[in-house]
XYZ file of C-alpha atoms in Angstrom:
404
model
C -113.209 206.484 -16.714
C -115.293 208.761 -18.952
C -112.221 209.894 -20.847
C -110.987 206.382 -21.396
C -114.325 204.926 -22.449
C -115.565 207.861 -24.499
C -118.993 207.546 -22.888
C -119.556 211.277 -22.450
C -122.151 212.950 -24.666
C -120.031 215.879 -25.769
C -117.924 217.011 -28.671
C -114.782 218.400 -27.122
C -112.638 218.222 -23.989
C -110.145 220.630 -22.552
C -107.192 218.525 -21.354
C -104.414 219.692 -19.082
C -101.540 217.228 -18.514
C -98.943 217.841 -15.837
C -96.001 215.450 -15.323
C -93.994 215.556 -12.093
C -90.666 213.848 -11.401
C -88.976 213.953 -7.991
C -91.432 216.596 -6.956
C -90.410 219.002 -9.745
C -92.799 219.838 -12.579
C -91.284 218.703 -15.855
C -94.005 219.483 -18.408
C -97.318 221.299 -18.443
C -99.318 221.202 -21.649
C -102.806 222.406 -22.437
C -104.698 221.293 -25.511
C -108.182 220.665 -26.852
C -108.897 217.252 -28.352
C -111.876 215.078 -29.246
C -113.151 212.096 -27.321
C -110.992 209.595 -29.160
C -107.997 211.912 -28.835
C -108.592 212.307 -25.106
C -108.687 208.569 -24.609
C -105.582 208.083 -26.737
C -103.758 210.898 -24.936
C -104.581 209.483 -21.512
C -103.458 206.019 -22.611
C -100.221 207.319 -24.131
C -99.312 209.365 -21.092
C -100.068 206.562 -18.642
C -98.319 203.940 -20.770
C -95.300 206.196 -21.265
C -95.108 206.884 -17.563
C -95.359 203.164 -16.719
C -92.708 202.303 -19.322
C -90.354 204.958 -18.061
C -90.847 203.722 -14.509
C -90.151 200.122 -15.549
C -86.946 201.098 -17.339
C -85.554 202.870 -14.295
C -83.357 200.800 -11.967
C -82.559 201.265 -8.336
C -79.240 202.805 -9.336
C -80.920 205.437 -11.540
C -83.200 206.844 -8.893
C -82.713 207.597 -5.219
C -84.715 205.328 -3.003
C -86.449 208.265 -1.390
C -87.520 209.908 -4.641
C -91.217 210.301 -5.290
C -92.643 208.264 -8.181
C -93.561 209.986 -11.416
C -97.042 211.495 -11.170
C -99.340 212.182 -14.110
C -102.388 214.399 -13.613
C -105.032 214.563 -16.347
C -107.698 217.193 -15.739
C -110.761 217.300 -17.990
C -113.785 219.585 -17.995
C -116.646 218.742 -20.292
C -118.105 221.537 -22.355
C -121.627 222.271 -21.232
C -123.766 221.153 -24.180
C -127.038 219.265 -24.013
C -129.703 218.179 -26.470
C -133.386 218.853 -26.041
C -136.299 217.894 -28.235
C -135.803 220.534 -30.912
C -132.605 222.340 -29.979
C -129.057 222.075 -28.766
C -128.213 224.145 -25.709
C -124.741 225.528 -24.950
C -123.902 226.800 -21.480
C -121.390 229.613 -22.109
C -121.456 231.184 -18.655
C -117.987 229.748 -17.868
C -116.390 230.512 -21.233
C -113.048 232.377 -20.831
C -114.041 234.886 -23.524
C -117.166 235.862 -21.598
C -115.221 238.297 -19.424
C -114.114 240.633 -22.242
C -115.739 239.428 -25.480
C -119.028 240.170 -27.191
C -121.960 238.032 -28.156
C -120.489 237.677 -31.645
C -117.279 236.211 -30.186
C -119.231 233.562 -28.294
C -121.403 232.659 -31.284
C -118.340 232.235 -33.496
C -117.122 229.479 -31.166
C -120.266 227.384 -31.521
C -120.295 224.553 -34.054
C -121.896 225.411 -37.433
C -122.384 229.084 -36.471
C -120.558 231.876 -38.295
C -120.716 235.611 -37.632
C -119.439 237.995 -40.315
C -117.688 241.280 -39.383
C -120.857 243.088 -40.477
C -122.879 241.161 -37.873
C -124.617 238.826 -40.327
C -125.188 235.396 -38.778
C -125.352 232.101 -40.648
C -126.080 228.581 -39.437
C -124.597 225.692 -41.393
C -123.910 228.122 -44.227
C -127.504 229.412 -44.378
C -127.920 233.136 -43.683
C -131.718 232.924 -43.291
C -131.289 232.794 -39.547
C -133.243 234.639 -36.884
C -131.435 235.707 -33.710
C -133.610 236.051 -30.618
C -132.730 237.463 -27.207
C -134.665 235.746 -24.416
C -137.117 234.490 -27.029
C -137.832 237.937 -28.485
C -136.786 239.761 -31.624
C -134.185 242.422 -30.758
C -134.918 245.957 -31.902
C -131.821 246.186 -34.129
C -131.965 242.651 -35.532
C -128.911 240.429 -35.756
C -126.635 243.418 -35.138
C -127.617 243.232 -31.456
C -124.982 240.556 -30.827
C -122.149 242.916 -31.754
C -122.935 245.281 -28.875
C -124.018 242.630 -26.383
C -121.428 241.884 -23.681
C -120.644 238.188 -23.464
C -120.615 238.410 -19.676
C -124.396 238.868 -19.755
C -125.058 235.603 -21.656
C -125.990 232.486 -19.705
C -126.652 229.997 -22.498
C -127.373 229.801 -26.231
C -130.031 227.633 -27.874
C -129.532 226.562 -31.490
C -132.565 225.269 -33.404
C -131.829 223.997 -36.905
C -135.445 222.903 -37.478
C -137.686 225.620 -35.999
C -141.093 224.761 -34.640
C -144.366 225.923 -36.171
C -144.157 229.153 -34.210
C -141.097 230.365 -36.134
C -140.856 228.144 -39.230
C -142.105 230.790 -41.662
C -139.743 233.512 -40.395
C -136.568 231.441 -39.982
C -136.137 228.697 -42.611
C -132.402 228.600 -41.892
C -132.752 228.129 -38.146
C -133.044 230.056 -34.891
C -130.403 231.123 -32.396
C -131.901 232.102 -29.040
C -129.553 233.922 -26.652
C -130.584 233.545 -22.996
C -129.222 236.340 -20.828
C -128.291 236.114 -17.185
C -131.092 236.806 -14.763
C -129.797 239.243 -12.201
C -131.298 239.090 -8.759
C -132.577 242.514 -7.720
C -133.337 243.258 -4.117
C -135.841 246.023 -3.515
C -135.455 249.006 -5.815
C -132.411 250.054 -7.824
C -131.787 252.580 -10.578
C -129.240 254.311 -12.712
C -128.874 257.539 -14.686
C -126.326 258.176 -17.415
C -125.685 260.739 -20.118
C -123.451 261.044 -23.163
C -122.253 264.148 -24.998
C -120.805 264.170 -28.506
C -120.338 266.462 -31.481
C -123.342 264.850 -33.224
C -125.764 264.896 -30.307
C -126.514 264.120 -26.694
C -128.618 261.544 -24.892
C -129.915 260.832 -21.416
C -130.697 257.360 -20.059
C -132.546 256.498 -16.841
C -133.601 253.092 -15.516
C -135.422 251.849 -12.422
C -135.805 248.198 -11.396
C -137.986 246.870 -8.589
C -138.590 243.294 -7.490
C -140.608 241.469 -4.894
C -140.905 237.706 -4.712
C -141.291 236.223 -8.195
C -142.200 239.615 -9.729
C -139.732 241.990 -11.353
C -140.468 245.385 -12.911
C -137.930 247.065 -15.158
C -138.530 250.549 -16.606
C -136.289 252.622 -18.872
C -136.400 256.082 -20.390
C -134.108 257.388 -23.113
C -134.033 260.866 -24.646
C -131.707 261.845 -27.488
C -131.031 265.005 -29.493
C -128.811 265.459 -32.518
C -128.199 268.076 -35.178
C -125.729 268.806 -37.950
C -125.172 271.401 -40.698
C -122.655 271.396 -43.536
C -121.793 272.895 -46.939
C -121.025 270.918 -50.058
C -120.051 271.686 -53.679
C -120.577 269.118 -56.447
C -119.496 269.446 -60.074
C -120.798 267.222 -62.881
C -119.746 267.027 -66.544
C -122.192 264.417 -67.845
C -124.850 264.299 -69.149
C -124.434 268.074 -68.956
C -122.219 270.492 -67.098
C -123.607 271.474 -63.721
C -122.360 272.895 -60.441
C -124.309 272.506 -57.213
C -123.458 274.659 -54.207
C -125.530 273.561 -51.264
C -126.100 274.031 -47.573
C -127.709 271.170 -45.703
C -128.776 270.356 -42.184
C -130.915 268.223 -39.941
C -132.093 268.181 -36.330
C -133.712 265.285 -34.501
C -135.237 264.616 -31.092
C -136.347 261.189 -29.904
C -137.750 259.701 -26.702
C -138.266 256.032 -25.816
C -139.957 254.588 -22.730
C -140.160 250.866 -21.942
C -141.661 248.820 -19.116
C -141.147 245.103 -18.568
C -143.027 243.118 -15.909
C -142.072 239.469 -15.427
C -143.115 236.724 -13.053
C -141.257 233.439 -12.597
C -143.798 231.105 -11.030
C -141.419 228.135 -10.976
C -138.683 226.552 -13.083
C -141.160 225.796 -15.888
C -143.806 228.537 -15.897
C -143.238 232.237 -16.514
C -145.252 235.293 -17.522
C -143.936 238.483 -19.132
C -145.611 241.764 -20.072
C -143.655 244.184 -22.266
C -144.658 247.673 -23.339
C -142.847 250.329 -25.341
C -143.659 253.848 -26.507
C -141.443 256.011 -28.646
C -141.717 259.224 -30.578
C -139.372 261.050 -32.914
C -139.332 264.516 -34.491
C -136.960 265.543 -37.241
C -136.425 268.596 -39.429
C -134.366 268.663 -42.605
C -133.423 271.537 -44.898
C -131.448 272.086 -48.053
C -130.557 275.251 -49.977
C -129.017 274.525 -53.362
C -127.780 276.820 -56.110
C -127.614 274.995 -59.429
C -125.522 276.341 -62.311
C -126.329 274.711 -65.653
C -125.520 275.491 -69.252
C -129.137 276.134 -70.179
C -130.854 277.303 -67.000
C -129.787 278.365 -63.525
C -132.086 278.017 -60.555
C -132.103 278.022 -56.768
C -133.904 275.380 -54.742
C -135.012 275.544 -51.127
C -136.313 272.387 -49.488
C -137.843 271.829 -46.082
C -138.892 268.547 -44.510
C -140.604 267.465 -41.303
C -140.976 263.958 -39.898
C -143.027 262.811 -36.934
C -142.987 259.142 -35.987
C -145.010 257.704 -33.093
C -145.053 254.058 -32.027
C -146.584 252.079 -29.154
C -146.611 248.337 -28.484
C -147.738 245.877 -25.833
C -146.930 242.167 -25.631
C -147.933 239.339 -23.280
C -145.974 236.070 -23.229
C -146.818 232.980 -21.189
C -144.497 229.971 -21.287
C -144.777 226.539 -19.701
C -141.612 224.586 -20.504
C -141.339 221.290 -18.629
C -138.029 219.744 -19.683
C -138.647 216.617 -17.616
C -141.795 215.566 -19.468
C -140.878 217.185 -22.789
C -143.940 219.450 -22.799
C -143.710 223.052 -23.961
C -146.548 225.546 -24.314
C -146.063 229.147 -25.449
C -148.687 231.860 -25.864
C -147.591 235.172 -27.403
C -150.013 238.089 -27.914
C -149.021 241.567 -29.081
C -150.437 244.779 -30.540
C -148.668 247.655 -32.254
C -150.046 251.129 -33.049
C -148.079 253.515 -35.225
C -148.533 256.956 -36.767
C -145.929 258.264 -39.207
C -146.168 261.683 -40.861
C -143.746 263.038 -43.472
C -143.996 266.477 -45.093
C -141.697 267.797 -47.806
C -141.916 271.187 -49.523
C -139.731 272.636 -52.285
C -139.407 275.977 -54.061
C -137.474 276.370 -57.322
C -136.633 279.879 -58.523
C -135.531 279.974 -62.182
C -133.459 282.882 -63.417
C -134.592 282.456 -67.025
C -138.333 282.543 -66.232
C -140.498 284.617 -63.926
C -142.190 283.074 -60.954
C -141.282 280.037 -58.914
C -142.244 276.369 -58.866
C -143.669 275.352 -55.502
C -144.444 271.706 -54.902
C -144.362 269.064 -52.195
C -145.986 266.020 -50.690
C -147.706 264.975 -47.483
C -147.679 261.281 -46.499
C -149.262 259.816 -43.383
C -149.272 256.127 -42.437
C -151.108 254.863 -39.397
C -152.895 251.831 -38.091
C -152.769 248.912 -35.664
C -151.251 245.471 -36.056
C -152.270 242.533 -33.870
C -151.021 238.989 -33.597
C -151.651 235.915 -31.433
C -149.396 232.845 -31.584
C -149.872 229.523 -29.816
C -147.202 226.822 -29.945
C -147.421 223.392 -28.317
C -144.884 220.562 -28.216
C -144.963 217.241 -26.402
C -142.718 214.204 -26.376
C -144.800 211.027 -26.494
C -144.071 207.883 -24.500
C -143.102 205.951 -27.648
C -140.474 208.545 -28.577
C -142.560 210.433 -31.154
C -142.956 214.165 -30.926
C -146.199 216.105 -31.282
C -145.885 219.670 -32.563
C -148.838 222.001 -33.124
C -149.126 225.700 -33.727
C -151.737 228.327 -34.518
C -151.529 231.999 -35.409
C -154.031 234.803 -35.954
C -153.077 238.235 -37.179
C -154.670 241.486 -38.322
C -153.198 244.513 -40.075
C -155.293 247.635 -40.580
C -153.235 250.276 -42.354
C -154.445 253.717 -43.411
C -152.214 255.590 -45.852
C -152.939 259.147 -47.023
C -150.792 260.750 -49.715
C -151.291 264.329 -50.902
C -149.248 265.944 -53.660
C -149.214 269.696 -54.195
C -147.989 271.719 -57.195
C -148.741 275.290 -58.224
C -148.346 274.422 -61.901
C -145.104 276.279 -62.540
C -143.065 273.057 -62.312
C -144.448 271.980 -65.722
């Protein structure tokens, strides 16, 4: 009845038609059509079957033969509209078993994903992609490495609320991942070895009642050295014979504590700490028409970062009320040191110079977003945000005077 009347609130049906005659399958076709097409297809098949049955006479068909049977199977795509978003349930999508998040997004109406990972909504690339309501660490590129099997539904917001309006004028795509049920304590340890570096990954998850704790630790090391010769002819002839290299160590620790009070209310506490050390070196021998010189460069980088975030959400879909409170703080300390020494063959002495740059400081932010659907059909949307950035930047340049 829904197919024939077109009363379903959906955009597309998957139709499978199977025609049987005398117990033997004659045709089996699968296709995807719109509502009007589904109704027309059902009418055509049923009318054709009835006409064919009316044209048959008792001499054309054995008396014991089974009548022609037509089976029309339809499954509505799981899409629903909420106050400010359209929600797609992709948990049963056939591509979810082997595809990626980009494959699933490409199948949604008005959503396009470029091979580079750039996402656009209705042709507008100013789109923000969220994962469980949070900004992923690697931006929109996160969908390229995300397995589709871990996605439960996707929310598309073409007119973001006050909480996100300034950051996403083109819209918001929120990917909701599957919530796995953990019993007791579980963990995993993995490692990877390659010619560019190695890493170690460990994770422990514990749950009890509505509470779930997820902790992860990642350590990575990489290094590389190489030689390179460059020859230039303009604006002057020059040959550069160089040896280069870098080495890097990084460690990241995360902890996520969540509580699902009920279907509407949830609380999440996220924390992350990471640190990175890197060393770089270059030894170049320049050969010019006017002056030859050797350059030795050394660099050191230390990057430290820590963040905490608390999110409370009360989303009552029955009454159309949604309240979100998001508070976070970030502390960072970045130090970069570079030193160079140029030895000129045509002049005595060496030029020694470098720079020391340190950036540090906290950033804090509090966001409150409230939405409510009124009894007369109007919608009330309100938002507030407070933020503070306190940055301290020190820059020191050094030069022994010979560089002049």
